[in-house]
């Protein structure tokens, strides 16, 4: 019998293949699992702890953590996440292929299995201006890296339905190299069938059980998303049965650093699912094996002979809180802290200086002339990326339509920041409920222009110039003064500071906007999605108001 490097003795092993618990020892040799051995250089008695495979996030944008992969790993490893499938389309929309390569380079040589999908929609739609345009021929070389395992979420579902040649070329390319991820919010019936027939394999945009079940029936792998902005777990949990669970994964999509630190990552979703009534072992299967199976990640997802020793140890089956995380046979996190050194080797200055606005931008740039006719207003929906389209009578000052904070009607602007075009989309939004200032962010899905909401044109102008001068980030302005700023110098999306510093700076910004009366826990998260032109119903880009269902620019006045 061969000798292992390490044996974990006396554990209760979660067998995700049989959905059972087995009392047995686990051997580790050269970073891989060796089952059945009783000899090792090091024996660790785990005293009856449960042992499960490391968690896998089936779909996320690491840029949305405001941290590059090397820093993200410092937060996620203590929560038991040892692998994730990253779609780097946030930085791709700013810097194109060069941005993707920076993220991929940063993810090398860290104790975390980072896989990638080739960003399929840069830009997400023709209804916005992004920093780059990526065609199929641009993406093809990415698949030379074995970590690139799929074509990323095909957000341009209208392009699929209308047989757009470039969209179909990208899908064919993705199918040659692996799978094609999906993104089809609200798509049903014959349109859904055509979308799936094109070769799409998954979807993470379902918001109701009925929608998710219909998508399951078409053969789509359903990712149940529980992130910082979109929280769909409670609505979708009823669809899970022992029979269909193999077609379900967990993902976060977009998760902020403070939420990662305080609530957790995939472990948080597992605990919440169990608290809502899901069988604990089934929850762990969904968080591990099912993502590995879907993407053919043969070395991950279960505790089997020869697979990587990515493991988590915890004490309570009904409330799994990782107390140890092992990656490739090495203990990397314990009792909520990373215990190995993780450093980035990337020169992030290559991603600085990405915010460019014209010198002609002024307070007048934010004025909206109107006739007094009914206007379209974007309505926030709590916990969702969907928005409502509301029609209201505008508040007028002379010939201009203005914000009415007393009625929770604030002005919104999206300022193009990549090519100095001077494009500014203007509109109104309901749901932020603050007065006396403005908030702004260069994290603005997916083109990542400057999104601003406020009740004062002057404060909105100062917010835009503040972010341009700082190289990107998030800020709060009131009465002409900068109350707080979170610098995000890496493509206007991420920080090269430590996770602790980023979380602290983010809290200062959140406290500042709360001081204006905003009741939302993190108003910058819904703000970041108000320009996403591929999720219904009404959004705003630098080109204007977007009716997402009709996929056209529409006027403010009806």
Coordinates of C-alpha atoms in Angstrom, one line a residue:
X1 CA 0.0 0.0 0.0
X2 CA 1.5 3.4 -1.0
X3 CA 2.4 6.0 1.5
X4 CA 0.6 9.3 1.4
X5 CA 2.0 12.7 2.4
X6 CA -0.9 13.4 4.7
X7 CA -3.9 11.5 6.1
X8 CA -7.0 13.2 7.5
X9 CA -8.1 10.7 10.0
X10 CA -11.5 10.3 11.7
X11 CA -13.6 12.4 9.4
X12 CA -17.2 12.2 8.2
X13 CA -16.8 12.4 4.4
X14 CA -19.6 13.8 2.2
X15 CA -19.7 11.5 -0.8
X16 CA -21.4 13.7 -3.4
X17 CA -21.5 10.8 -5.8
X18 CA -23.8 8.7 -3.6
X19 CA -25.2 11.6 -1.6
X20 CA -24.2 9.8 1.6
X21 CA -21.9 10.3 4.6
X22 CA -19.0 7.9 5.1
X23 CA -16.8 7.5 8.1
X24 CA -13.3 7.1 6.6
X25 CA -9.8 8.5 6.3
X26 CA -8.6 10.6 3.4
X27 CA -5.1 10.4 2.1
X28 CA -3.3 13.1 0.2
X29 CA -0.3 12.6 -2.1
X30 CA 1.3 15.3 -4.3
X31 CA -1.8 17.4 -4.0
X32 CA -4.2 14.6 -5.0
X33 CA -6.5 12.3 -3.1
X34 CA -5.4 8.8 -2.3
X35 CA -8.2 6.7 -0.8
X36 CA -7.6 3.5 1.1
X37 CA -4.1 4.2 2.3
X38 CA -3.2 4.0 6.0
X39 CA 0.4 5.2 5.9
X40 CA 1.5 8.8 5.8
X41 CA 4.3 11.1 6.8
X42 CA 1.7 13.3 8.6
X43 CA -1.5 12.2 10.2
X44 CA -4.1 14.8 11.2
X45 CA -6.9 13.8 13.5
X46 CA -10.0 15.8 12.4
X47 CA -12.1 14.6 15.4
X48 CA -15.2 13.7 13.5
X49 CA -15.4 16.8 11.4
X50 CA -17.4 16.7 8.2
X51 CA -15.2 16.8 5.1
X52 CA -16.6 18.0 1.8
X53 CA -15.2 18.9 -1.6
X54 CA -14.1 22.6 -2.0
X55 CA -17.0 24.8 -3.1
X56 CA -17.1 26.0 -6.8
X57 CA -18.8 29.2 -8.0
X58 CA -20.2 28.3 -11.3
X59 CA -20.3 31.8 -12.7
X60 CA -19.0 35.1 -11.4
X61 CA -17.3 38.3 -12.4
X62 CA -14.3 38.7 -10.1
X63 CA -14.1 42.4 -11.0
X64 CA -17.4 42.9 -9.2
X65 CA -15.6 42.1 -5.9
X66 CA -13.5 45.2 -6.6
X67 CA -10.5 42.9 -6.2
X68 CA -8.3 41.1 -8.7
X69 CA -8.2 37.2 -8.3
X70 CA -5.2 37.2 -6.0
X71 CA -7.0 39.5 -3.5
X72 CA -10.4 37.8 -4.0
X73 CA -8.8 34.5 -3.0
X74 CA -7.8 35.9 0.3
X75 CA -11.5 36.4 1.1
X76 CA -13.0 33.4 -0.6
X77 CA -10.6 30.6 0.6
X78 CA -11.6 31.0 4.3
X79 CA -15.2 30.5 3.2
X80 CA -14.3 27.2 1.5
X81 CA -14.4 28.3 -2.2
X82 CA -11.4 26.7 -3.9
X83 CA -12.5 27.2 -7.5
X84 CA -14.6 29.5 -9.6
X85 CA -15.5 30.1 -13.3
X86 CA -14.7 33.7 -14.0
X87 CA -16.2 35.7 -16.9
X88 CA -13.8 38.7 -17.1
X89 CA -16.2 40.7 -19.3
X90 CA -16.1 43.7 -17.0
X91 CA -12.5 44.5 -17.6
X92 CA -12.9 43.3 -21.2
X93 CA -15.4 46.1 -21.8
X94 CA -12.8 48.6 -20.6
X95 CA -9.5 47.2 -21.9
X96 CA -10.5 44.3 -24.3
X97 CA -8.2 41.3 -24.6
X98 CA -5.4 43.1 -22.7
X99 CA -7.7 43.4 -19.7
X100 CA -8.7 39.7 -19.9
X101 CA -5.0 38.7 -20.0
X102 CA -4.2 40.8 -16.9
X103 CA -6.9 39.0 -14.9
X104 CA -5.7 35.6 -16.2
X105 CA -2.1 36.4 -15.4
X106 CA -3.0 37.5 -11.9
X107 CA -4.8 34.2 -11.3
X108 CA -1.7 32.2 -12.0
X109 CA 0.3 30.7 -9.1
X110 CA -2.3 31.3 -6.4
X111 CA -3.8 28.6 -4.3
X112 CA -7.1 28.8 -6.1
X113 CA -8.4 27.0 -9.2
X114 CA -9.5 29.9 -11.5
X115 CA -11.2 28.9 -14.8
X116 CA -12.3 31.4 -17.4
X117 CA -15.0 31.9 -20.0
X118 CA -14.2 33.9 -23.2
X119 CA -16.3 37.1 -22.9
X120 CA -18.9 36.8 -25.6
X121 CA -20.6 40.2 -25.5
X122 CA -18.2 43.1 -25.5
X123 CA -20.1 45.3 -25.7
X124 CA -23.1 43.7 -24.2
X125 CA -25.3 45.3 -26.9
X126 CA -25.1 47.9 -29.7
X127 CA -27.1 50.3 -27.4
X128 CA -24.0 51.4 -25.4
X129 CA -20.4 52.5 -25.9
X130 CA -17.8 50.3 -24.3
X131 CA -14.0 50.6 -24.3
X132 CA -13.5 47.7 -26.7
X133 CA -15.2 45.4 -29.2
X134 CA -14.4 41.7 -29.3
X135 CA -15.2 39.6 -32.2
X136 CA -15.0 35.8 -32.5
X137 CA -11.6 36.1 -34.2
X138 CA -10.4 38.1 -31.2
X139 CA -11.6 35.5 -28.7
X140 CA -10.4 32.4 -30.4
X141 CA -6.7 32.6 -29.2
X142 CA -7.9 32.7 -25.6
X143 CA -8.9 29.0 -25.8
X144 CA -5.2 28.1 -26.2
X145 CA -5.1 28.5 -22.4
X146 CA -6.6 25.3 -20.9
X147 CA -8.2 27.4 -18.1
X148 CA -10.6 28.9 -20.7
X149 CA -13.4 26.3 -20.7
X150 CA -16.4 28.0 -22.3
X151 CA -17.8 30.9 -24.2
X152 CA -19.1 33.4 -21.7
X153 CA -22.7 34.2 -21.1
X154 CA -24.4 35.1 -24.4
X155 CA -26.2 38.2 -23.2
X156 CA -27.2 39.3 -26.7
X157 CA -30.1 36.9 -26.8
X158 CA -31.8 39.1 -29.4
X159 CA -28.8 38.5 -31.6
X160 CA -29.3 34.8 -31.2
X161 CA -33.0 35.0 -32.0
X162 CA -32.4 37.1 -35.1
X163 CA -29.5 34.9 -36.4
X164 CA -26.9 37.6 -36.1
X165 CA -23.9 36.2 -38.1
X166 CA -21.2 37.3 -35.6
X167 CA -23.2 36.0 -32.6
X168 CA -23.7 32.6 -34.3
X169 CA -20.0 32.6 -35.2
X170 CA -19.1 33.1 -31.5
X171 CA -21.4 30.3 -30.5
X172 CA -20.0 27.9 -33.0
X173 CA -16.5 28.8 -31.7
X174 CA -17.5 28.1 -28.1
X175 CA -19.0 24.8 -29.0
X176 CA -15.8 23.7 -30.7
X177 CA -13.9 24.4 -27.5
X178 CA -16.4 23.5 -24.8
X179 CA -19.7 24.9 -23.7
X180 CA -21.6 28.2 -24.2
X181 CA -23.0 29.9 -21.2
X182 CA -26.3 31.6 -21.4
X183 CA -28.0 34.8 -20.2
X184 CA -31.7 35.0 -21.1
X185 CA -33.7 36.9 -18.5
X186 CA -37.5 36.3 -18.9
X187 CA -37.1 34.4 -22.2
X188 CA -39.9 31.9 -22.6
X189 CA -41.7 29.8 -25.1
X190 CA -40.5 29.5 -28.7
X191 CA -37.9 32.2 -28.3
X192 CA -36.4 30.2 -25.4
X193 CA -36.4 27.0 -27.5
X194 CA -34.6 28.7 -30.3
X195 CA -32.0 30.2 -27.9
X196 CA -31.3 26.8 -26.4
X197 CA -31.2 25.1 -29.9
X198 CA -28.4 27.4 -30.9
X199 CA -26.1 25.6 -28.4
X200 CA -26.6 27.5 -25.1
X201 CA -26.0 25.3 -22.1
X202 CA -26.9 27.3 -19.0
X203 CA -28.7 30.3 -17.5
X204 CA -28.3 32.2 -14.3
X205 CA -31.0 34.9 -14.8
X206 CA -34.2 33.1 -13.7
X207 CA -36.1 35.1 -11.0
X208 CA -39.2 32.9 -10.6
X209 CA -39.6 29.1 -10.1
X210 CA -41.9 28.9 -13.1
X211 CA -39.3 30.5 -15.4
X212 CA -36.5 28.3 -14.0
X213 CA -38.6 25.1 -14.4
X214 CA -39.3 25.9 -18.0
X215 CA -35.6 26.4 -18.7
X216 CA -34.8 23.2 -16.9
X217 CA -37.2 21.4 -19.2
X218 CA -35.3 22.7 -22.2
X219 CA -32.1 21.1 -20.9
X220 CA -30.5 24.2 -19.6
X221 CA -28.3 23.9 -16.5
X222 CA -29.8 26.4 -14.0
X223 CA -27.5 28.4 -11.9
X224 CA -29.2 29.7 -8.8
X225 CA -27.8 33.1 -8.2
X226 CA -27.4 34.7 -4.8
X227 CA -25.1 37.7 -5.1
X228 CA -25.0 41.2 -3.6
X229 CA -27.5 42.8 -6.1
X230 CA -29.6 39.8 -7.4
X231 CA -30.8 37.4 -4.7
X232 CA -32.8 34.6 -6.3
X233 CA -32.3 31.7 -4.0
X234 CA -35.5 31.9 -2.0
X235 CA -37.6 32.2 -5.1
X236 CA -35.9 29.3 -7.0
X237 CA -35.3 26.9 -4.2
X238 CA -38.7 25.1 -4.7
X239 CA -37.6 23.9 -8.1
X240 CA -34.9 21.6 -6.6
X241 CA -35.6 17.9 -6.3
X242 CA -33.3 14.9 -5.8
X243 CA -34.0 14.0 -9.4
X244 CA -33.2 17.3 -11.1
X245 CA -30.5 18.6 -8.7
X246 CA -27.7 17.5 -11.0
X247 CA -28.9 20.2 -13.4
X248 CA -28.5 22.9 -10.8
X249 CA -25.5 24.9 -9.6
X250 CA -24.9 27.8 -7.3
X251 CA -23.3 31.1 -8.4
X252 CA -22.9 34.6 -7.1
X253 CA -22.4 36.5 -10.4
X254 CA -21.6 39.7 -8.6
X255 CA -20.5 39.9 -4.9
X256 CA -19.1 42.8 -3.0
X257 CA -16.1 42.4 -0.7
X258 CA -17.8 43.3 2.5
X259 CA -20.5 40.7 1.8
X260 CA -17.8 38.2 1.1
X261 CA -16.0 38.9 4.3
X262 CA -19.1 39.1 6.6
X263 CA -21.7 36.8 5.0
X264 CA -19.5 34.5 3.0
X265 CA -19.4 33.2 -0.6
X266 CA -20.8 29.9 -1.8
X267 CA -20.9 28.7 1.8
X268 CA -23.4 31.5 2.6
X269 CA -25.7 30.2 -0.2
X270 CA -25.4 26.6 1.1
X271 CA -26.2 27.7 4.7
X272 CA -29.2 29.8 3.5
X273 CA -30.5 27.0 1.3
X274 CA -30.3 24.6 4.2
X275 CA -32.1 27.1 6.5
X276 CA -34.8 27.3 3.8
X277 CA -35.3 23.6 3.9
X278 CA -32.9 22.0 1.4
X279 CA -31.3 18.8 2.4
X280 CA -27.7 19.6 3.5
X281 CA -26.0 17.0 1.4
X282 CA -27.9 18.0 -1.7
X283 CA -26.9 21.6 -1.1
X284 CA -23.3 20.6 -0.9
X285 CA -23.6 18.5 -4.1
X286 CA -25.0 21.6 -5.9
X287 CA -22.1 23.7 -4.6
X288 CA -19.4 21.2 -5.7
X289 CA -20.0 18.3 -8.0
X290 CA -22.6 19.8 -10.3
X291 CA -20.5 22.7 -11.5
X292 CA -17.5 20.4 -12.0
X293 CA -19.6 17.9 -14.0
X294 CA -21.2 20.6 -16.1
X295 CA -17.8 22.0 -17.2
X296 CA -16.1 18.7 -17.4
X297 CA -13.7 19.7 -14.6
X298 CA -12.6 16.1 -14.1
X299 CA -10.1 16.9 -11.3
X300 CA -12.6 18.7 -9.1
X301 CA -15.9 18.5 -7.4
X302 CA -15.8 15.3 -5.4
X303 CA -13.7 13.3 -3.0
X304 CA -12.4 10.5 -5.3
X305 CA -9.2 8.8 -6.0
X306 CA -6.8 10.9 -8.1
X307 CA -8.7 14.2 -7.9
X308 CA -7.2 17.3 -6.4
X309 CA -7.4 17.4 -2.7
X310 CA -9.6 20.5 -2.5
X311 CA -11.4 20.1 0.8
X312 CA -13.3 21.9 3.5
X313 CA -13.8 20.8 7.1
X314 CA -16.7 21.9 9.2
X315 CA -18.5 20.8 12.4
X316 CA -22.2 21.3 11.8
X317 CA -23.9 19.6 8.9
X318 CA -27.0 21.8 9.1
X319 CA -24.9 25.0 9.3
X320 CA -21.6 24.3 7.5
X321 CA -19.1 27.0 8.5
X322 CA -15.7 26.1 7.0
X323 CA -13.0 25.9 9.7
X324 CA -10.3 24.6 7.4
X325 CA -9.8 24.9 3.6
X326 CA -7.4 22.7 1.8
X327 CA -6.3 23.4 -1.8
X328 CA -4.3 20.8 -3.8
X329 CA -3.5 19.0 -0.5
X330 CA -2.2 22.1 1.4
X331 CA -4.0 23.8 4.3
X332 CA -4.6 27.3 3.0
X333 CA -7.2 28.8 5.4
X334 CA -8.2 28.1 8.9
X335 CA -10.7 29.6 11.4
X336 CA -11.7 32.4 9.0
X337 CA -8.2 33.4 7.9
X338 CA -5.9 32.7 5.0
X339 CA -2.7 31.2 6.4
X340 CA -0.6 31.2 3.2
X341 CA 1.1 34.2 1.5
X342 CA -0.8 35.3 -1.7
X343 CA 0.8 38.0 -3.8
X344 CA 0.0 39.5 -7.2
X345 CA 2.7 39.5 -9.8
X346 CA 0.8 41.8 -12.3
X347 CA 1.8 45.4 -13.0
X348 CA -1.6 47.0 -12.5
X349 CA -0.4 50.3 -13.8
X350 CA -1.2 48.9 -17.2
X351 CA -4.9 49.2 -16.3
X352 CA -4.8 52.7 -15.0
X353 CA -5.8 55.9 -16.7
X354 CA -9.1 54.6 -18.2
X355 CA -11.5 57.5 -17.3
X356 CA -11.6 60.2 -20.0
X357 CA -14.3 62.9 -20.2
X358 CA -14.3 66.0 -22.5
X359 CA -13.2 69.3 -21.2
X360 CA -16.5 70.7 -22.4
X361 CA -18.4 68.8 -19.8
X362 CA -20.2 71.3 -17.6
X363 CA -23.2 71.7 -15.3
X364 CA -25.3 72.5 -18.4
X365 CA -24.5 69.1 -19.8
X366 CA -26.9 67.6 -17.2
X367 CA -29.9 69.8 -18.0
X368 CA -32.9 68.2 -19.7
X369 CA -35.2 70.3 -21.8
X370 CA -38.8 69.1 -22.0
X371 CA -42.3 70.0 -23.1
X372 CA -44.1 68.9 -20.0
X373 CA -45.4 65.6 -21.5
X374 CA -45.4 62.4 -19.5
X375 CA -41.9 60.9 -19.0
X376 CA -40.5 57.5 -18.7
X377 CA -38.8 56.7 -15.3
X378 CA -36.7 53.7 -14.4
X379 CA -38.1 52.0 -11.3
X380 CA -35.9 50.0 -9.0
X381 CA -37.1 46.5 -7.9
X382 CA -35.6 45.4 -4.6
X383 CA -33.2 42.5 -4.9
X384 CA -33.5 42.2 -8.7
X385 CA -31.7 43.4 -11.7
X386 CA -35.0 43.9 -13.6
X387 CA -36.4 47.4 -13.5
X388 CA -39.9 48.8 -14.1
X389 CA -40.9 51.4 -16.6
X390 CA -42.9 54.0 -14.8
X391 CA -44.8 56.9 -16.5
X392 CA -45.2 60.1 -14.5
X393 CA -45.9 63.8 -15.0
X394 CA -42.6 65.6 -14.9
X395 CA -41.5 68.4 -12.5
X396 CA -40.7 71.4 -14.6
X397 CA -38.6 74.5 -13.9
X398 CA -39.1 76.7 -16.9
X399 CA -38.3 74.7 -20.0
X400 CA -36.3 72.1 -18.0
X401 CA -37.3 68.8 -16.5
X402 CA -35.8 68.5 -13.0
X403 CA -35.5 66.0 -10.2
X404 CA -38.2 65.8 -7.5
X405 CA -36.6 64.2 -4.5
X406 CA -39.7 64.7 -2.4
X407 CA -41.4 62.2 -4.7
X408 CA -38.2 60.0 -4.9
X409 CA -37.7 61.1 -8.6
X410 CA -33.9 61.6 -9.1
X411 CA -32.0 62.5 -12.2
X412 CA -29.7 59.9 -13.7
X413 CA -26.8 60.4 -16.2
X414 CA -24.5 58.0 -17.9
X415 CA -21.3 59.7 -19.2
X416 CA -19.2 57.9 -21.7
X417 CA -15.6 57.5 -20.4
X418 CA -13.6 55.4 -22.8
X419 CA -13.3 57.4 -26.1
X420 CA -14.0 61.0 -25.0
X421 CA -17.1 61.0 -27.3
X422 CA -19.0 63.4 -25.1
X423 CA -22.0 61.0 -25.1
X424 CA -24.3 61.6 -22.1
X425 CA -27.5 59.6 -21.6
X426 CA -30.0 61.4 -19.3
X427 CA -33.1 60.2 -17.6
X428 CA -34.8 59.7 -14.2
X429 CA -35.0 56.9 -11.6
X430 CA -37.2 56.1 -8.7
X431 CA -36.1 54.0 -5.7
X432 CA -32.9 55.6 -4.2
X433 CA -34.8 57.9 -1.8
X434 CA -32.1 60.4 -1.0
X435 CA -31.9 64.1 -1.1
X436 CA -29.3 66.8 -1.2
X437 CA -26.5 65.3 -3.4
X438 CA -25.3 62.8 -5.9
X439 CA -23.6 59.4 -6.1
X440 CA -21.5 58.2 -9.0
X441 CA -19.6 55.1 -10.1
X442 CA -17.4 53.9 -12.9
X443 CA -18.6 50.3 -12.1
X444 CA -21.6 50.4 -14.5
X445 CA -22.5 47.2 -16.2
X446 CA -21.5 46.3 -18.8
X447 CA -19.8 49.2 -20.7
X448 CA -18.7 50.7 -17.3
X449 CA -19.2 54.3 -18.2
X450 CA -19.8 56.8 -15.4
X451 CA -23.3 56.3 -13.9
X452 CA -24.6 59.2 -11.7
X453 CA -27.8 59.7 -9.7
X454 CA -28.7 62.9 -7.9
X455 CA -31.1 65.7 -7.4
X456 CA -28.6 68.5 -8.3
X457 CA -27.0 69.1 -11.7
X458 CA -24.1 70.8 -9.9
X459 CA -23.4 67.8 -7.7
X460 CA -23.8 65.4 -10.6
X461 CA -21.2 67.4 -12.6
X462 CA -18.8 67.4 -9.6
X463 CA -19.3 63.6 -9.2
X464 CA -18.3 63.1 -12.9
X465 CA -15.2 65.2 -12.7
X466 CA -14.2 63.7 -9.3
X467 CA -14.1 60.2 -10.7
X468 CA -12.3 61.3 -13.9
X469 CA -9.6 63.0 -11.8
X470 CA -9.2 59.9 -9.5
X471 CA -9.0 57.3 -12.3
X472 CA -12.3 55.8 -11.4
X473 CA -14.2 54.5 -8.4
X474 CA -17.3 55.5 -6.5
X475 CA -18.1 58.8 -4.8
X476 CA -20.7 60.8 -2.9
X477 CA -21.2 64.5 -3.4
X478 CA -23.4 66.9 -1.4
X479 CA -23.7 70.7 -1.8
X480 CA -20.6 70.9 -3.9
X481 CA -18.4 68.9 -1.5
X482 CA -16.9 65.4 -1.9
X483 CA -18.2 63.5 1.2
X484 CA -16.4 60.2 0.3
X485 CA -14.6 58.4 -2.4
X486 CA -13.6 54.8 -3.0
X487 CA -10.7 54.8 -5.5
X488 CA -10.8 51.9 -8.1
X489 CA -7.7 52.7 -10.2
X490 CA -7.6 49.3 -12.0
X491 CA -9.8 49.9 -15.1
X492 CA -12.1 51.9 -12.9
X493 CA -13.3 48.6 -11.5
X494 CA -10.9 47.2 -9.0
X495 CA -8.3 48.2 -6.3
X496 CA -4.8 47.0 -5.8
X497 CA -5.1 47.7 -2.1
X498 CA -5.7 45.0 0.4
X499 CA -9.2 43.6 0.9
X500 CA -9.4 45.2 4.3
X501 CA -8.6 48.6 3.0
X502 CA -11.1 48.3 0.1
X503 CA -13.9 47.2 2.5
X504 CA -13.1 50.1 4.9
X505 CA -13.1 52.6 2.0
X506 CA -16.4 51.2 0.7
X507 CA -18.0 51.5 4.2
X508 CA -17.1 55.2 4.3
X509 CA -18.8 55.7 0.9
X510 CA -21.9 53.8 2.1
X511 CA -22.1 55.8 5.3
X512 CA -21.9 59.0 3.3
X513 CA -24.8 58.1 1.0
X514 CA -26.8 56.9 4.0
X515 CA -26.3 60.3 5.5
X516 CA -28.3 61.7 2.5
X517 CA -31.2 59.5 3.6
X518 CA -30.8 56.6 1.2
X519 CA -32.3 53.5 2.9
X520 CA -30.6 50.9 0.6
X521 CA -27.9 48.8 2.1
X522 CA -25.6 49.3 -0.9
X523 CA -27.1 51.7 -3.5
X524 CA -24.0 51.5 -5.7
X525 CA -24.9 47.9 -6.6
X526 CA -28.3 48.7 -8.1
X527 CA -26.8 51.8 -9.7
X528 CA -24.2 49.7 -11.4
X529 CA -26.9 47.7 -13.2
X530 CA -29.1 50.6 -14.3
X531 CA -27.2 50.8 -17.5
X532 CA -27.2 47.1 -18.3
X533 CA -29.0 47.1 -21.6
X534 CA -29.7 43.4 -21.8
X535 CA -31.9 43.0 -18.7
X536 CA -35.5 44.4 -18.9
X537 CA -37.3 46.6 -18.8
X538 CA -36.0 50.2 -18.9
X539 CA -32.3 51.1 -18.6
X540 CA -30.1 54.1 -19.4
X541 CA -26.8 54.0 -21.3
X542 CA -24.6 56.8 -22.8
X543 CA -26.8 56.6 -25.9
X544 CA -30.1 57.2 -24.1
X545 CA -33.0 55.3 -22.5
X546 CA -33.2 51.7 -23.6
X547 CA -36.4 49.7 -23.9
X548 CA -34.8 46.3 -23.4
X549 CA -37.8 44.3 -24.4
X550 CA -37.9 46.1 -27.8
X551 CA -34.1 46.5 -27.8
X552 CA -34.3 50.1 -29.0
X553 CA -33.5 53.6 -27.7
X554 CA -36.7 55.4 -26.7
X555 CA -37.3 59.1 -25.9
X556 CA -37.7 60.3 -22.3
X557 CA -41.1 61.9 -23.1
X558 CA -43.8 59.5 -24.1

